[in-house]
Amino acid sequence: MASYSTSDLRSGNKVMVDGEPCAVLDNEHVKPGKGQAFNRIKLRNLKTGRVWERTFKSGESLDAADVMDTDMEYLYTDGEFYHFMATDGSFEQHGADANAVGDTVKWLKEQESYIITLYNGAPLAVTPPNFIELEVTETDPGVKGDTANGGSKPATLSTGAVVRVPLFINIGEVLRIDTRTGEYVSRATGK
């Protein structure tokens, strides 16, 4: 199994800590005036989502986690699991539970591609694309004279997510949303 030296760890690397797969969020090299240098590493447990900091002696090594990020297409939910299919031609399907999906549930759209983090064949995390196009299902009507920089109003999208949109947006319009911030970007361009 591959391993990383603490000085080689970068944000996004996935390592095993105490037998649990973790993602590195931040790696700070600390060189005190007295004593040995060390690394203060901020980690997120991929199973539980817990975030914590831990110190390691400089040069210590950590095993790489046996996780795999793969593109998969969202198919449907059966109420308990959210089903995804591999887009690499194998058509392999995986069912992710609510813990793995987390806040991404607001951005789940059928036939859209997502990054699924698999650990021992089971989905640990679902990452949405940075931008997604969704239809407005509910909002106050737009009024003639509303301007692009005149304010905002809440709009409910087809997935149930609520975002702030400009006053001129109406029901039925397809919007481009930034999933990282949950903010309106623009109207979707024609397909």
PDB file of C-alpha atoms in Angstrom:
ATOM      1  CA  MET A   1       0.000   0.000   0.000  1.00  0.00           C
ATOM      2  CA  ALA A   2       1.237   3.499  -0.824  1.00  0.00           C
ATOM      3  CA  SER A   3       2.147   5.919   1.914  1.00  0.00           C
ATOM      4  CA  TYR A   4       2.644   9.657   2.258  1.00  0.00           C
ATOM      5  CA  SER A   5       5.316  11.474   4.254  1.00  0.00           C
ATOM      6  CA  THR A   6       3.793  14.210   6.433  1.00  0.00           C
ATOM      7  CA  SER A   7       5.756  16.791   4.424  1.00  0.00           C
ATOM      8  CA  ASP A   8       4.202  15.493   1.156  1.00  0.00           C
ATOM      9  CA  LEU A   9       0.562  15.652   2.300  1.00  0.00           C
ATOM     10  CA  ARG A  10      -1.627  18.113   0.416  1.00  0.00           C
ATOM     11  CA  SER A  11      -5.213  19.186   0.841  1.00  0.00           C
ATOM     12  CA  GLY A  12      -7.456  16.517  -0.677  1.00  0.00           C
ATOM     13  CA  ASN A  13      -5.112  13.555  -0.060  1.00  0.00           C
ATOM     14  CA  LYS A  14      -6.871  10.579   1.509  1.00  0.00           C
ATOM     15  CA  VAL A  15      -5.038   8.696   4.274  1.00  0.00           C
ATOM     16  CA  MET A  16      -5.719   6.081   6.963  1.00  0.00           C
ATOM     17  CA  VAL A  17      -5.627   7.386  10.542  1.00  0.00           C
ATOM     18  CA  ASP A  18      -6.515   5.009  13.399  1.00  0.00           C
ATOM     19  CA  GLY A  19      -7.942   2.534  10.860  1.00  0.00           C
ATOM     20  CA  GLU A  20     -10.380   5.102   9.419  1.00  0.00           C
ATOM     21  CA  PRO A  21     -10.233   6.725   5.962  1.00  0.00           C
ATOM     22  CA  CYS A  22      -9.681  10.482   6.278  1.00  0.00           C
ATOM     23  CA  ALA A  23      -9.270  13.426   3.908  1.00  0.00           C
ATOM     24  CA  VAL A  24      -6.530  15.972   4.550  1.00  0.00           C
ATOM     25  CA  LEU A  25      -8.009  19.478   4.809  1.00  0.00           C
ATOM     26  CA  ASP A  26      -4.868  21.396   5.801  1.00  0.00           C
ATOM     27  CA  ASN A  27      -1.211  20.605   6.518  1.00  0.00           C
ATOM     28  CA  GLU A  28       0.809  23.141   8.503  1.00  0.00           C
ATOM     29  CA  HIS A  29       4.554  22.624   9.035  1.00  0.00           C
ATOM     30  CA  VAL A  30       5.590  23.962  12.473  1.00  0.00           C
ATOM     31  CA  LYS A  31       9.242  24.539  13.317  1.00  0.00           C
ATOM     32  CA  PRO A  32       9.467  25.591  16.972  1.00  0.00           C
ATOM     33  CA  GLY A  33      12.535  27.427  18.247  1.00  0.00           C
ATOM     34  CA  LYS A  34      13.320  24.493  20.500  1.00  0.00           C
ATOM     35  CA  GLY A  35      12.674  20.828  19.778  1.00  0.00           C
ATOM     36  CA  GLN A  36      11.819  18.815  16.690  1.00  0.00           C
ATOM     37  CA  ALA A  37       9.708  20.164  13.810  1.00  0.00           C
ATOM     38  CA  PHE A  38       6.220  18.724  13.404  1.00  0.00           C
ATOM     39  CA  ASN A  39       3.186  18.906  11.125  1.00  0.00           C
ATOM     40  CA  ARG A  40      -0.249  19.989  12.364  1.00  0.00           C
ATOM     41  CA  ILE A  41      -2.718  18.273  10.042  1.00  0.00           C
ATOM     42  CA  LYS A  42      -6.438  19.014   9.867  1.00  0.00           C
ATOM     43  CA  LEU A  43      -8.391  15.877   8.885  1.00  0.00           C
ATOM     44  CA  ARG A  44     -12.001  14.955   8.081  1.00  0.00           C
ATOM     45  CA  ASN A  45     -13.155  11.402   8.759  1.00  0.00           C
ATOM     46  CA  LEU A  46     -14.778  10.233   5.515  1.00  0.00           C
ATOM     47  CA  LYS A  47     -17.173   7.891   7.320  1.00  0.00           C
ATOM     48  CA  THR A  48     -18.464  10.182  10.068  1.00  0.00           C
ATOM     49  CA  GLY A  49     -17.641  13.642   8.690  1.00  0.00           C
ATOM     50  CA  ARG A  50     -15.909  14.604  11.967  1.00  0.00           C
ATOM     51  CA  VAL A  51     -13.133  17.206  11.573  1.00  0.00           C
ATOM     52  CA  TRP A  52     -10.134  17.364  13.918  1.00  0.00           C
ATOM     53  CA  GLU A  53      -6.477  18.334  14.089  1.00  0.00           C
ATOM     54  CA  ARG A  54      -3.621  16.003  14.836  1.00  0.00           C
ATOM     55  CA  THR A  55       0.128  16.499  15.080  1.00  0.00           C
ATOM     56  CA  PHE A  56       2.728  14.183  13.563  1.00  0.00           C
ATOM     57  CA  LYS A  57       6.511  14.290  13.785  1.00  0.00           C
ATOM     58  CA  SER A  58       8.034  15.777  10.656  1.00  0.00           C
ATOM     59  CA  GLY A  59       8.924  12.987   8.204  1.00  0.00           C
ATOM     60  CA  GLU A  60       6.491  10.450   9.746  1.00  0.00           C
ATOM     61  CA  SER A  61       4.507   8.524   7.135  1.00  0.00           C
ATOM     62  CA  LEU A  62       0.794   7.744   6.806  1.00  0.00           C
ATOM     63  CA  ASP A  63      -0.757   4.985   4.688  1.00  0.00           C
ATOM     64  CA  ALA A  64      -2.850   6.087   1.724  1.00  0.00           C
ATOM     65  CA  ALA A  65      -6.533   5.255   2.156  1.00  0.00           C
ATOM     66  CA  ASP A  66      -7.932   2.667  -0.236  1.00  0.00           C
ATOM     67  CA  VAL A  67     -10.589   5.043  -1.534  1.00  0.00           C
ATOM     68  CA  MET A  68     -11.478   5.711  -5.121  1.00  0.00           C
ATOM     69  CA  ASP A  69     -13.185   8.744  -6.629  1.00  0.00           C
ATOM     70  CA  THR A  70     -15.287   7.796  -9.640  1.00  0.00           C
ATOM     71  CA  ASP A  71     -17.803   9.590 -11.865  1.00  0.00           C
ATOM     72  CA  MET A  72     -21.296   8.184 -11.564  1.00  0.00           C
ATOM     73  CA  GLU A  73     -24.693   9.205 -12.856  1.00  0.00           C
ATOM     74  CA  TYR A  74     -27.598   9.684 -10.433  1.00  0.00           C
ATOM     75  CA  LEU A  75     -30.494   7.360 -11.270  1.00  0.00           C
ATOM     76  CA  TYR A  76     -33.188   7.454  -8.569  1.00  0.00           C
ATOM     77  CA  THR A  77     -33.949   7.109  -4.869  1.00  0.00           C
ATOM     78  CA  ASP A  78     -36.027   4.342  -3.318  1.00  0.00           C
ATOM     79  CA  GLY A  79     -36.569   6.282  -0.085  1.00  0.00           C
ATOM     80  CA  GLU A  80     -33.653   4.650   1.748  1.00  0.00           C
ATOM     81  CA  PHE A  81     -30.809   4.651  -0.788  1.00  0.00           C
ATOM     82  CA  TYR A  82     -29.791   6.975  -3.605  1.00  0.00           C
ATOM     83  CA  HIS A  83     -28.747   4.885  -6.611  1.00  0.00           C
ATOM     84  CA  PHE A  84     -25.840   5.817  -8.896  1.00  0.00           C
ATOM     85  CA  MET A  85     -24.478   4.109 -12.021  1.00  0.00           C
ATOM     86  CA  ALA A  86     -20.872   4.088 -13.254  1.00  0.00           C
ATOM     87  CA  THR A  87     -20.332   6.040 -16.477  1.00  0.00           C
ATOM     88  CA  ASP A  88     -17.197   4.124 -17.515  1.00  0.00           C
ATOM     89  CA  GLY A  89     -19.111   1.530 -19.544  1.00  0.00           C
ATOM     90  CA  SER A  90     -19.357  -1.097 -16.753  1.00  0.00           C
ATOM     91  CA  PHE A  91     -22.853   0.146 -15.737  1.00  0.00           C
ATOM     92  CA  GLU A  92     -22.040  -0.899 -12.167  1.00  0.00           C
ATOM     93  CA  GLN A  93     -24.562   0.484  -9.675  1.00  0.00           C
ATOM     94  CA  HIS A  94     -24.077   1.598  -6.058  1.00  0.00           C
ATOM     95  CA  GLY A  95     -26.631   2.629  -3.448  1.00  0.00           C
ATOM     96  CA  ALA A  96     -25.538   5.503  -1.202  1.00  0.00           C
ATOM     97  CA  ASP A  97     -27.277   6.102   2.120  1.00  0.00           C
ATOM     98  CA  ALA A  98     -28.320   9.506   3.494  1.00  0.00           C
ATOM     99  CA  ASN A  99     -25.005   9.904   5.398  1.00  0.00           C
ATOM    100  CA  ALA A 100     -22.972   9.517   2.205  1.00  0.00           C
ATOM    101  CA  VAL A 101     -25.182  11.915   0.256  1.00  0.00           C
ATOM    102  CA  GLY A 102     -25.369  14.546   3.025  1.00  0.00           C
ATOM    103  CA  ASP A 103     -26.130  18.099   1.829  1.00  0.00           C
ATOM    104  CA  THR A 104     -25.724  17.045  -1.804  1.00  0.00           C
ATOM    105  CA  VAL A 105     -29.356  15.849  -1.649  1.00  0.00           C
ATOM    106  CA  LYS A 106     -30.361  19.450  -2.537  1.00  0.00           C
ATOM    107  CA  TRP A 107     -28.507  19.139  -5.850  1.00  0.00           C
ATOM    108  CA  LEU A 108     -29.463  15.582  -6.931  1.00  0.00           C
ATOM    109  CA  LYS A 109     -30.795  15.632 -10.478  1.00  0.00           C
ATOM    110  CA  GLU A 110     -31.482  12.499 -12.506  1.00  0.00           C
ATOM    111  CA  GLN A 111     -28.985  11.747 -15.303  1.00  0.00           C
ATOM    112  CA  GLU A 112     -26.466  14.232 -13.852  1.00  0.00           C
ATOM    113  CA  SER A 113     -22.883  13.103 -13.186  1.00  0.00           C
ATOM    114  CA  TYR A 114     -21.490  13.196  -9.604  1.00  0.00           C
ATOM    115  CA  ILE A 115     -18.156  12.226  -8.045  1.00  0.00           C
ATOM    116  CA  ILE A 116     -18.656   9.247  -5.721  1.00  0.00           C
ATOM    117  CA  THR A 117     -15.953   8.372  -3.173  1.00  0.00           C
ATOM    118  CA  LEU A 118     -15.901   4.576  -2.733  1.00  0.00           C
ATOM    119  CA  TYR A 119     -14.247   2.799   0.210  1.00  0.00           C
ATOM    120  CA  ASN A 120     -14.211  -1.021  -0.005  1.00  0.00           C
ATOM    121  CA  GLY A 121     -16.901  -0.776  -2.692  1.00  0.00           C
ATOM    122  CA  ALA A 122     -19.301   1.267  -0.538  1.00  0.00           C
ATOM    123  CA  PRO A 123     -20.068   4.954  -1.241  1.00  0.00           C
ATOM    124  CA  LEU A 124     -18.669   7.257   1.464  1.00  0.00           C
ATOM    125  CA  ALA A 125     -19.337  10.645  -0.075  1.00  0.00           C
ATOM    126  CA  VAL A 126     -21.176  12.195  -3.004  1.00  0.00           C
ATOM    127  CA  THR A 127     -19.764  15.407  -4.514  1.00  0.00           C
ATOM    128  CA  PRO A 128     -21.965  17.408  -6.892  1.00  0.00           C
ATOM    129  CA  PRO A 129     -20.641  19.159  -9.997  1.00  0.00           C
ATOM    130  CA  ASN A 130     -19.601  22.782  -9.333  1.00  0.00           C
ATOM    131  CA  PHE A 131     -22.516  24.102 -11.395  1.00  0.00           C
ATOM    132  CA  ILE A 132     -25.918  22.545 -12.017  1.00  0.00           C
ATOM    133  CA  GLU A 133     -28.930  23.651 -14.037  1.00  0.00           C
ATOM    134  CA  LEU A 134     -32.293  23.357 -12.266  1.00  0.00           C
ATOM    135  CA  GLU A 135     -35.825  24.540 -13.016  1.00  0.00           C
ATOM    136  CA  VAL A 136     -37.672  27.034 -10.793  1.00  0.00           C
ATOM    137  CA  THR A 137     -40.858  25.407  -9.452  1.00  0.00           C
ATOM    138  CA  GLU A 138     -42.024  28.104  -7.055  1.00  0.00           C
ATOM    139  CA  THR A 139     -41.318  31.825  -6.657  1.00  0.00           C
ATOM    140  CA  ASP A 140     -43.165  35.129  -6.484  1.00  0.00           C
ATOM    141  CA  PRO A 141     -44.051  36.401  -9.961  1.00  0.00           C
ATOM    142  CA  GLY A 142     -41.723  38.816 -11.730  1.00  0.00           C
ATOM    143  CA  VAL A 143     -43.113  42.309 -12.214  1.00  0.00           C
ATOM    144  CA  LYS A 144     -42.455  44.634 -15.142  1.00  0.00           C
ATOM    145  CA  GLY A 145     -39.810  47.128 -14.090  1.00  0.00           C
ATOM    146  CA  ASP A 146     -37.846  44.751 -11.846  1.00  0.00           C
ATOM    147  CA  THR A 147     -34.176  45.253 -12.618  1.00  0.00           C
ATOM    148  CA  ALA A 148     -31.185  42.935 -12.553  1.00  0.00           C
ATOM    149  CA  ASN A 149     -29.594  44.764  -9.623  1.00  0.00           C
ATOM    150  CA  GLY A 150     -32.772  45.734  -7.812  1.00  0.00           C
ATOM    151  CA  GLY A 151     -32.892  42.985  -5.174  1.00  0.00           C
ATOM    152  CA  SER A 152     -33.598  39.311  -4.741  1.00  0.00           C
ATOM    153  CA  LYS A 153     -36.322  36.877  -3.736  1.00  0.00           C
ATOM    154  CA  PRO A 154     -36.389  33.201  -2.700  1.00  0.00           C
ATOM    155  CA  ALA A 155     -37.047  30.570  -5.378  1.00  0.00           C
ATOM    156  CA  THR A 156     -37.692  26.842  -4.865  1.00  0.00           C
ATOM    157  CA  LEU A 157     -35.973  24.628  -7.443  1.00  0.00           C
ATOM    158  CA  SER A 158     -37.039  21.244  -8.852  1.00  0.00           C
ATOM    159  CA  THR A 159     -34.855  19.424  -6.284  1.00  0.00           C
ATOM    160  CA  GLY A 160     -36.403  21.270  -3.323  1.00  0.00           C
ATOM    161  CA  ALA A 161     -33.417  23.581  -2.768  1.00  0.00           C
ATOM    162  CA  VAL A 162     -34.221  27.234  -2.043  1.00  0.00           C
ATOM    163  CA  VAL A 163     -31.901  29.923  -3.459  1.00  0.00           C
ATOM    164  CA  ARG A 164     -31.993  33.719  -3.694  1.00  0.00           C
ATOM    165  CA  VAL A 165     -32.635  34.909  -7.264  1.00  0.00           C
ATOM    166  CA  PRO A 166     -33.089  38.296  -8.963  1.00  0.00           C
ATOM    167  CA  LEU A 167     -36.631  39.719  -9.036  1.00  0.00           C
ATOM    168  CA  PHE A 168     -37.093  39.113 -12.799  1.00  0.00           C
ATOM    169  CA  ILE A 169     -36.876  35.274 -12.521  1.00  0.00           C
ATOM    170  CA  ASN A 170     -40.179  33.423 -13.093  1.00  0.00           C
ATOM    171  CA  ILE A 171     -41.553  29.906 -12.538  1.00  0.00           C
ATOM    172  CA  GLY A 172     -40.423  27.456 -15.239  1.00  0.00           C
ATOM    173  CA  GLU A 173     -37.087  29.132 -15.969  1.00  0.00           C
ATOM    174  CA  VAL A 174     -33.946  26.979 -15.833  1.00  0.00           C
ATOM    175  CA  LEU A 175     -31.171  28.502 -13.720  1.00  0.00           C
ATOM    176  CA  ARG A 176     -27.444  27.819 -13.367  1.00  0.00           C
ATOM    177  CA  ILE A 177     -26.581  27.359  -9.662  1.00  0.00           C
ATOM    178  CA  ASP A 178     -23.145  27.180  -7.983  1.00  0.00           C
ATOM    179  CA  THR A 179     -23.435  24.079  -5.738  1.00  0.00           C
ATOM    180  CA  ARG A 180     -20.417  25.080  -3.603  1.00  0.00           C
ATOM    181  CA  THR A 181     -22.123  28.261  -2.351  1.00  0.00           C
ATOM    182  CA  GLY A 182     -25.771  27.551  -3.190  1.00  0.00           C
ATOM    183  CA  GLU A 183     -26.006  30.830  -5.121  1.00  0.00           C
ATOM    184  CA  TYR A 184     -27.698  31.810  -8.381  1.00  0.00           C
ATOM    185  CA  VAL A 185     -25.182  32.337 -11.210  1.00  0.00           C
ATOM    186  CA  SER A 186     -27.283  32.983 -14.337  1.00  0.00           C
ATOM    187  CA  ARG A 187     -30.119  31.764 -16.472  1.00  0.00           C
ATOM    188  CA  ALA A 188     -29.228  28.533 -18.252  1.00  0.00           C
ATOM    189  CA  THR A 189     -28.181  28.876 -21.866  1.00  0.00           C
ATOM    190  CA  GLY A 190     -30.271  27.134 -24.548  1.00  0.00           C
ATOM    191  CA  LYS A 191     -29.662  23.412 -25.040  1.00  0.00           C
TER     192      LYS A 191
END
